[in-house]
Short mmCIF file of C-alpha atoms in Angstrom, two decimals:
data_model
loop_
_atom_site.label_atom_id
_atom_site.label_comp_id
_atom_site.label_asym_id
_atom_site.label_seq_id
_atom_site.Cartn_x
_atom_site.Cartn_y
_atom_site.Cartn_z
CA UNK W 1 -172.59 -71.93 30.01
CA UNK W 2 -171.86 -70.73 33.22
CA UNK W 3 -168.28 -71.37 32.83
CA UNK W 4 -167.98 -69.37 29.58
CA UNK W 5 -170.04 -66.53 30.41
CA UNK W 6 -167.46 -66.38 33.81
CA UNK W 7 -164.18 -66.00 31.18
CA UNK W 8 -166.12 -63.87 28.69
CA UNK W 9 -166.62 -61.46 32.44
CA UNK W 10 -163.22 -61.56 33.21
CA UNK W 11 -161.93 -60.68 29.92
CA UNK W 12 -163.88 -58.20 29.26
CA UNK W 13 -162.58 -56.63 32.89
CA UNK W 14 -159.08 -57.08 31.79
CA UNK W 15 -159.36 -55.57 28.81
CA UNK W 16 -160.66 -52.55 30.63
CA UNK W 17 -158.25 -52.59 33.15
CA UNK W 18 -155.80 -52.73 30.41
CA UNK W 19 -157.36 -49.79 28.71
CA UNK W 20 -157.82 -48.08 32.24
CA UNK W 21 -154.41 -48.57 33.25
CA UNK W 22 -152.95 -47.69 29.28
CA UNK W 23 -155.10 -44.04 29.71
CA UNK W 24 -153.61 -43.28 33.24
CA UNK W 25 -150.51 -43.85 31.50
CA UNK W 26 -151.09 -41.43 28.53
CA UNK W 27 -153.13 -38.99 31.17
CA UNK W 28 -149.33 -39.24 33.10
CA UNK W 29 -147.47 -38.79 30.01
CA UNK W 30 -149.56 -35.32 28.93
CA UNK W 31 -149.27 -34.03 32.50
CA UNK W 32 -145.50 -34.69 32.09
CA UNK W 33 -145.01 -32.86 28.75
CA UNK W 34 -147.87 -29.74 29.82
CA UNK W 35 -145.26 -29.48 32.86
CA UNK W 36 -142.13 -29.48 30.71
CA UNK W 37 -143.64 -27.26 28.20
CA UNK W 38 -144.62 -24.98 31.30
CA UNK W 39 -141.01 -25.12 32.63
CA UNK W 40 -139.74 -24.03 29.53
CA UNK W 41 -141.96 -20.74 29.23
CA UNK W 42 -140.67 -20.16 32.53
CA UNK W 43 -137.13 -20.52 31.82
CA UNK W 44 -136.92 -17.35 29.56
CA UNK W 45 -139.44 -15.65 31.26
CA UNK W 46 -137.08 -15.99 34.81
CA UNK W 47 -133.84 -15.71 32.16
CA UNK W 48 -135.80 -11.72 31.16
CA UNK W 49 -136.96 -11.04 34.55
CA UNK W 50 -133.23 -11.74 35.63
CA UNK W 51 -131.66 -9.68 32.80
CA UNK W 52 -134.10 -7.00 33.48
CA UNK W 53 -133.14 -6.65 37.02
CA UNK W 54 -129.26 -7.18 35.90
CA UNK W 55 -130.03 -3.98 33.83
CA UNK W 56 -131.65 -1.89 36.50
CA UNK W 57 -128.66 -3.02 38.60
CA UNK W 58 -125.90 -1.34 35.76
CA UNK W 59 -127.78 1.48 34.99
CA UNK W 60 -127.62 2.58 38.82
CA UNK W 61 -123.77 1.62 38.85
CA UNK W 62 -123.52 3.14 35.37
CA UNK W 63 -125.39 6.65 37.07
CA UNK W 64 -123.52 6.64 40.36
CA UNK W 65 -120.12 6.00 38.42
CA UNK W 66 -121.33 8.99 35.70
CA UNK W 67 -122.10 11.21 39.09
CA UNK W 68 -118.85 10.49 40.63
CA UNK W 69 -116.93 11.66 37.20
CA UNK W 70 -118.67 14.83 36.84
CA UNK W 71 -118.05 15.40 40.48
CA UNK W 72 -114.12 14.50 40.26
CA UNK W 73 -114.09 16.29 37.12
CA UNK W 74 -115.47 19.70 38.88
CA UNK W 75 -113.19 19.29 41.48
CA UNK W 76 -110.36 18.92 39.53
CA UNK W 77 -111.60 21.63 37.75
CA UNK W 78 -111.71 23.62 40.90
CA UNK W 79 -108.07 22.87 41.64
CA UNK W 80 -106.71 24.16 38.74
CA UNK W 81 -108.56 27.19 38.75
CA UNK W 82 -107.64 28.06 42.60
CA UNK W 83 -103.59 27.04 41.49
CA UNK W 84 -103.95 30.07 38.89
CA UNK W 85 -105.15 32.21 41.85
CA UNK W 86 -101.61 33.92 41.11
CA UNK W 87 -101.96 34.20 37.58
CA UNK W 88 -102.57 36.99 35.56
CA UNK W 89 -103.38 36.56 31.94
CA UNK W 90 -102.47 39.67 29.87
CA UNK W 91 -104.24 39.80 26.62
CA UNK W 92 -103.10 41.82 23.02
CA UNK W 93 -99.61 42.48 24.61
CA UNK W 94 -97.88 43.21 21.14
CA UNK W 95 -95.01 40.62 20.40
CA UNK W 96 -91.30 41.18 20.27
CA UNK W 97 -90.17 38.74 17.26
CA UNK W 98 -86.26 39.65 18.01
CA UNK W 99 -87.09 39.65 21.67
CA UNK W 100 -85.36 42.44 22.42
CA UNK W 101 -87.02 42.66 26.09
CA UNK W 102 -87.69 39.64 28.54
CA UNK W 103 -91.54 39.77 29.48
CA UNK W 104 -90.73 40.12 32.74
CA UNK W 105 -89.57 43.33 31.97
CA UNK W 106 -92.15 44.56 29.68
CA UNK W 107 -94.50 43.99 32.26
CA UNK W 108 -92.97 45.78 35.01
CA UNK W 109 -93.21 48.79 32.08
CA UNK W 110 -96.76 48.23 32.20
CA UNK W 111 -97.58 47.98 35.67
CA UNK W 112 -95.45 51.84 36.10
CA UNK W 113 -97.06 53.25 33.22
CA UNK W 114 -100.72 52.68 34.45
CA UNK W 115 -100.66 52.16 37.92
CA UNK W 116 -96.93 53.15 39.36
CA UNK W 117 -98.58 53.45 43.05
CA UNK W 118 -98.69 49.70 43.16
CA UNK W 119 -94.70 48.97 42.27
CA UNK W 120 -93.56 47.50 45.32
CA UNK W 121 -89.86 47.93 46.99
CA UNK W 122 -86.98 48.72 45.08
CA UNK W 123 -89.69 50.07 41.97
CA UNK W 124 -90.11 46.34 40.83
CA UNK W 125 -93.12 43.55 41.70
CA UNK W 126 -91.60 40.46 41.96
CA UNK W 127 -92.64 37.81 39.09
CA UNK W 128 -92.41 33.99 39.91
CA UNK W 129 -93.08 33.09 36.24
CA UNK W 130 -94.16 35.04 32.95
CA UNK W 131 -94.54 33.03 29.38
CA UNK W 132 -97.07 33.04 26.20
CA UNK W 133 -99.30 30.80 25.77
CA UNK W 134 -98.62 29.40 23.29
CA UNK W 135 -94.48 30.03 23.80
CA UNK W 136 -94.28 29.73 20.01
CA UNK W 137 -94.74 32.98 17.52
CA UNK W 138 -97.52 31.67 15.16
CA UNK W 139 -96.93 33.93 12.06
CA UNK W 140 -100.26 33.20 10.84
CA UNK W 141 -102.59 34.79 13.78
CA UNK W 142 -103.08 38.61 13.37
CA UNK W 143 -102.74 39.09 17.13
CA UNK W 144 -100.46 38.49 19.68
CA UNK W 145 -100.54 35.29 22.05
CA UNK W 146 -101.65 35.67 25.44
CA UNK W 147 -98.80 36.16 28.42
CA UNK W 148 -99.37 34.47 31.59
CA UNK W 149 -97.61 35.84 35.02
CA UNK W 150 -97.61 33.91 38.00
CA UNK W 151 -96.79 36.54 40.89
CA UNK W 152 -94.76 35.86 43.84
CA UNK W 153 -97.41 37.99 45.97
CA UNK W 154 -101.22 37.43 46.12
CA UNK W 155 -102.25 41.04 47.26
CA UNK W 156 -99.50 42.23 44.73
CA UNK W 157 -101.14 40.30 41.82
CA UNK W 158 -105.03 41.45 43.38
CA UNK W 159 -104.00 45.38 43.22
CA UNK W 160 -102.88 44.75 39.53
CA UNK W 161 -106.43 43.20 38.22
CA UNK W 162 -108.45 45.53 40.46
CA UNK W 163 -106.51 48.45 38.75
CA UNK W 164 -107.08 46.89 35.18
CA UNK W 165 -110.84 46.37 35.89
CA UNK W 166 -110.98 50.35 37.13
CA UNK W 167 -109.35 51.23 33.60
CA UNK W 168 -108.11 50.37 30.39
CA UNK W 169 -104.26 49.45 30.16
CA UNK W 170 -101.90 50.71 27.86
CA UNK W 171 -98.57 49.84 26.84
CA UNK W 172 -96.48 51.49 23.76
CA UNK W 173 -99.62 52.97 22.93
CA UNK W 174 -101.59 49.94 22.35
CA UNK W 175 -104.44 48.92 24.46
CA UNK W 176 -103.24 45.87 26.94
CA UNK W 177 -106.33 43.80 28.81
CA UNK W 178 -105.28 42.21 31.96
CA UNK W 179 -108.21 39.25 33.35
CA UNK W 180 -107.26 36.60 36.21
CA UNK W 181 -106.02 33.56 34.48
CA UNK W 182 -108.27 30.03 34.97
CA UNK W 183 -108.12 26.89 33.65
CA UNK W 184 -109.10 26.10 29.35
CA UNK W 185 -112.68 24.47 30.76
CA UNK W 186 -113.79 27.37 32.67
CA UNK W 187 -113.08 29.62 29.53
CA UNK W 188 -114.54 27.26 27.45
CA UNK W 189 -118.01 27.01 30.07
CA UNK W 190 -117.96 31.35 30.18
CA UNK W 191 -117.93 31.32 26.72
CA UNK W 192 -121.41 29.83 26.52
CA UNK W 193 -123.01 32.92 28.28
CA UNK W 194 -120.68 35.34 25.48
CA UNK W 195 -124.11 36.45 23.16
CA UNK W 196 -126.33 36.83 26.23
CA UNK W 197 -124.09 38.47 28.16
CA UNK W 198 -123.62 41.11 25.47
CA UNK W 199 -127.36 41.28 24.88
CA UNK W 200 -127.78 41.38 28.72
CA UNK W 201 -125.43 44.91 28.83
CA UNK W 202 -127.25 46.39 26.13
CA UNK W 203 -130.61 46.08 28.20
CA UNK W 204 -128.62 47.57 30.74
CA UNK W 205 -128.53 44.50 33.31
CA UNK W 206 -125.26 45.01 34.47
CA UNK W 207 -124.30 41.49 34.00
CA UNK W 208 -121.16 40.00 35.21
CA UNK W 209 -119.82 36.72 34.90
CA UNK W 210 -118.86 35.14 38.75
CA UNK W 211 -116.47 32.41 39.95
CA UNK W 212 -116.94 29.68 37.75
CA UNK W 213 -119.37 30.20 35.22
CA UNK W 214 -122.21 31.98 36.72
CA UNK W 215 -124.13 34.70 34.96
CA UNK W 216 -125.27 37.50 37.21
CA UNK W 217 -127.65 40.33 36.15
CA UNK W 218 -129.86 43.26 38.01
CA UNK W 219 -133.48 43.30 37.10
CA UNK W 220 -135.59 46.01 38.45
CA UNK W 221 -133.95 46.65 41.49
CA UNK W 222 -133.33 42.93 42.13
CA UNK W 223 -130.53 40.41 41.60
CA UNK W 224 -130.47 37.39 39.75
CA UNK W 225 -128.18 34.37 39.63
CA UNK W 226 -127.84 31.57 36.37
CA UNK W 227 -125.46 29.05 36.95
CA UNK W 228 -127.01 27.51 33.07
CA UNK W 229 -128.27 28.76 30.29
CA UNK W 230 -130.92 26.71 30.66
CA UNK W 231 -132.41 28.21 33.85
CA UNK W 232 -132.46 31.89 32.17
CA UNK W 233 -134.33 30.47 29.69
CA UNK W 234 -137.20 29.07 32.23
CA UNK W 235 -136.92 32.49 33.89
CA UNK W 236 -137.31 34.51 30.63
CA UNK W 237 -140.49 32.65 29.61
CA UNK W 238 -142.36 33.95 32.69
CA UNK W 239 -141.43 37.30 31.40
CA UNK W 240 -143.20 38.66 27.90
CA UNK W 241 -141.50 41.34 27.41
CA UNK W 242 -137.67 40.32 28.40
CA UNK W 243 -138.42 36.79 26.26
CA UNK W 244 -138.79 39.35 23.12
CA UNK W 245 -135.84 41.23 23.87
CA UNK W 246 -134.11 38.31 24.55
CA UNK W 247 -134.98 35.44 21.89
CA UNK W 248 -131.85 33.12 23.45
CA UNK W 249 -132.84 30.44 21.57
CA UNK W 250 -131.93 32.59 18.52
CA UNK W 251 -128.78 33.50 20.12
CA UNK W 252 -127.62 30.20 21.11
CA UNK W 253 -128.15 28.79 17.07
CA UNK W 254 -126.05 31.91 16.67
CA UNK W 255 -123.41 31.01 18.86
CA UNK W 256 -123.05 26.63 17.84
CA UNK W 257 -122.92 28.18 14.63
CA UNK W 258 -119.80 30.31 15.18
CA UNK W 259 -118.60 26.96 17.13
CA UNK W 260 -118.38 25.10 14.56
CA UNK W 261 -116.18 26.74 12.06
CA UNK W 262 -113.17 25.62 14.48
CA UNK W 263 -110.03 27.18 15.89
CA UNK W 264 -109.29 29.48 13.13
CA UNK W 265 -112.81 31.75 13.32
CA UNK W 266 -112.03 32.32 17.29
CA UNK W 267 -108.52 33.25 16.64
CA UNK W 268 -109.55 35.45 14.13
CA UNK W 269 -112.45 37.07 15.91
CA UNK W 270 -112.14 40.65 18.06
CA UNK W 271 -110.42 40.37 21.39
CA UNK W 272 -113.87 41.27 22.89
CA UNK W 273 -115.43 38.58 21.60
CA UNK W 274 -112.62 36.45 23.15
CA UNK W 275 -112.18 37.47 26.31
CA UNK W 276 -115.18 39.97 27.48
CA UNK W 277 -116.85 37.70 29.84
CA UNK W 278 -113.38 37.68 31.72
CA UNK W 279 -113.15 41.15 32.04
CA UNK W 280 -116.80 42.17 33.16
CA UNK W 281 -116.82 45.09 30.42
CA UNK W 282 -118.10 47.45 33.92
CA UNK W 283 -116.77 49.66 36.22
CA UNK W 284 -116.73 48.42 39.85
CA UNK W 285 -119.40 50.58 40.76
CA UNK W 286 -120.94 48.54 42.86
CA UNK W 287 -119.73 49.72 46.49
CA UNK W 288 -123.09 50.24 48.72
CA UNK W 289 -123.63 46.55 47.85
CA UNK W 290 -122.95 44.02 50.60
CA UNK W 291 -120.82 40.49 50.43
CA UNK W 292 -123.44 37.70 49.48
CA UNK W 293 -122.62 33.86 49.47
CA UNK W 294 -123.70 32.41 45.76
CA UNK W 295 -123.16 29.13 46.75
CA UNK W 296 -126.73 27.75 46.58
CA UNK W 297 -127.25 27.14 42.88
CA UNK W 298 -130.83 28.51 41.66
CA UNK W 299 -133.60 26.43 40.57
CA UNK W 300 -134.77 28.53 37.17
CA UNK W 301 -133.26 31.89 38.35
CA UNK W 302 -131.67 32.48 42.30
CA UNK W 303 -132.93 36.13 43.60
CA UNK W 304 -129.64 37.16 45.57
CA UNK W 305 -130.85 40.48 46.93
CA UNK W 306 -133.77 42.65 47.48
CA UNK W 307 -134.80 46.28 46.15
CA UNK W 308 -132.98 49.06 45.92
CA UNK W 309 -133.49 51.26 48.80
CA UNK W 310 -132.72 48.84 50.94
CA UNK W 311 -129.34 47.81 51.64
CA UNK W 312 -128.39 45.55 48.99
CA UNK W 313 -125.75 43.23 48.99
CA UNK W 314 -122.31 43.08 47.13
CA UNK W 315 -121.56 40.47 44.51
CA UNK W 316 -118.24 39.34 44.94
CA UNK W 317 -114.77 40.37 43.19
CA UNK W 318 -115.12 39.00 39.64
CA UNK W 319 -112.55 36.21 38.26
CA UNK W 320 -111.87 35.56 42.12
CA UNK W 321 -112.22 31.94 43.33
CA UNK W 322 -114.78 32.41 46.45
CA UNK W 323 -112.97 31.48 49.89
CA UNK W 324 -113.96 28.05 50.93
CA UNK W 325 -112.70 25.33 53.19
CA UNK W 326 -111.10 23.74 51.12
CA UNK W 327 -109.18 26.40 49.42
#
C-alpha cells in the first residue's frame, strides 16, 4: 500500500512539473512574441520619427538654398542695373525705315534742340553705343522701339536725364521721353506700383518711384517709403479715409487683369502707361529737401522725414542707383 501510494505521489509531482515546466515554456513563448510584436510597432514608429526629422532637415536646406537664390538673384539684379548707369533709354523716338540718319546722329539733334548748353567740345557728346531695342522694325507695333545710348561720360549722360526730367523733349516735332535705362526685372517690379502710383498723383502725394522699386509719397507734411505693395496696403487700413480713396485691392484685380492679355495689350497701350513710373511724371521741385539714406526697408510704411517747417530732407535723384560700397 505504502509502496503504491509512494508512485501514485511521485507521478502525480511529475506530471505537475511537466505541466509547470510546459506553462513556463508557453509563458516564455508569449513574452517572446508580445516583445516582437512590440519591436515591430517600434520599427515604423522610429522609421516616421526618422523621416520626420529627415524632413525638418530639407525643408531648412530647401529655405536656406531658396534665401540664397533670391539673394543672388537681387544681386545680380543689382549688377545689371548699376552696368546701365550709362544708359539712357529714349522712348517714342520716331523710326527711320530707310535709315537715312545713324541714331547717333539723331540724338546729338536732340540733345541741341532742347538743351544745346550741355553739348560738350567740338558741339558733339560723345556716344559709346546707341541701338533699338528691339534692333528689328516690327511693322506691326504702332510705335516706335525704344533706343538705348550708352554714353562715354557719366556727368555727360546725368545733365541729359536731369534736363529731360525738368521738361518735355522734342524732336521733329514729336514729343521724345528720355528715362535712365535698367534692367527688364526692375521694369517689370515698377510696373506693379503703375495704378497706385497714378491714383497716388491724383491725391496729390507727389509720388515717385526710387532706386529699385520703391514707392515714395508725401502725406501731410510727412514722407513715406513702400518697398511692396503689400506694406501700403497695411498702412492704408489704419487710415479710413485714404483706404476709400484708395481701394488697392480694386486696383491690383485691375492691373493682373491687364497682365494677362500678354505682350500685345502693353505694346499697344499709351506710352504713359508704359513708362510713367520711370519718368516720375513731376518737376524736381523738391530743392529745400535734404539727402536721406532709404536703405532700411519699412515694416508696413518707413516715415523718412518729419513736418514741413522743419527742414526736411531730400529724396534722392530718381532712376539713380544709390552710391554704395559696392558700386
Amino acid at each position: 500500500m505504502k509502496d503504491e501510494a509512494k508512485e501514485m505521489k511521485d507521478e502525480v509531482k511529475d506530471d505537475l512539473q511537466r505541466k509547470s515546466d510546459q506553462k513556463e515554456k508557453d509563458d516564455q513563448k508569449t513574452k517572446d512574441e508580445i516583445q516582437s510584436l512590440r519591436t515591430r510597432i517600434q520599427q515604423p514608429e522610429s522609421s516616421d520619427l526618422t523621416m520626420q526629422q529627415d524632413t525638418i532637415k530639407q525643408n531648412q536646406k530647401n529655405e536656406k538654398i531658396e534665401e540664397n537664390m533670391k539673394h543672388l538673384i537681387h544681386k545680380t539684379e543689382d549688377l545689371e542695373n548699376r552696368s546701365r548707369r550709362d544708359n539712357l533709354r529714349i522712348i517714342g523716338l520716331p523710326e527711320d525705315p530707310d535709315k537715312r540718319k545713324s541714331l547717333d546722329i539723331i540724338l546729338q539733334e536732340v540733345i541741341k534742340e532742347n538743351c544745346p548748353d550741355i553739348l560738350e567740345q567740338e558741339g558733339k557728346v560723345e556716344i559709346d553705343r546707341i541701338h533699338r531695342s528691339p534692333p528689328v522694325l516690327n511693322p506691326q507695333l504702332t510705335t516706335p522701339s525704344n533706343v538705348i545710348a550708352k554714353f562715354k561720360n557719366y556727368h555727360t549722360k546725368e545733365k541729359v536725364l536731369q534736363a529731360a526730367k525738368k521738361k518735355s523733349f522734342r524732336y521733329q516735332g514729336t514729343t521724345v521721353r528720355i528715362t535712365q535705362d535698367l534692367a527688364a526685372s526692375t521694369l517689370k517690379k515698377r510696373k506693379a506700383w503703375n495704378m497706385i502710383f497714378r491714383k497716388a498723383r491724383g491725391l496729390g502725394l507727389q509720388p515717385r518711384i526710387n532706386y529699385p522699386v520703391k514707392l515714395i509719397i508725401l502725406l501731410q507734411g510727412e514722407v513715406w517709403a513702400f518697398n511692396k505693395i503689400r506694406e501700403l496696403q497695411e498702412f492704408v487700413k489704419k487710415r479710413p479715409d485714404l483706404n476709400r480713396k484708395f481701394d488697392i485691392q480694386a486696383q491690383n484685380s485691375r492691373e493682373s487683369s491687364k497682365a494677362q492679355l500678354g505682350p500685345s495689350r502693353l505694346v499697344n497701350s499709351p506710352p504713359e502707361d508704359l513708362e510713367f513710373h520711370l519718368h516720375g511724371l513731376f518737376q524736381e521741385g523738391m530743392s529745400s529737401w535734404k539727402r536721406i539714406s532709404l536703405q532700411t526697408p519699412g515694416k508696413e510704411g518707413q516715415l523718412l522725414t518729419h513736418p514741413i517747417g522743419s527742414p526736411s530732407p531730400k529724396l534722392p535723384p530718381r532712376d539713380k542707383p544709390p552710391v554704395e560700397d559696392n558700386y
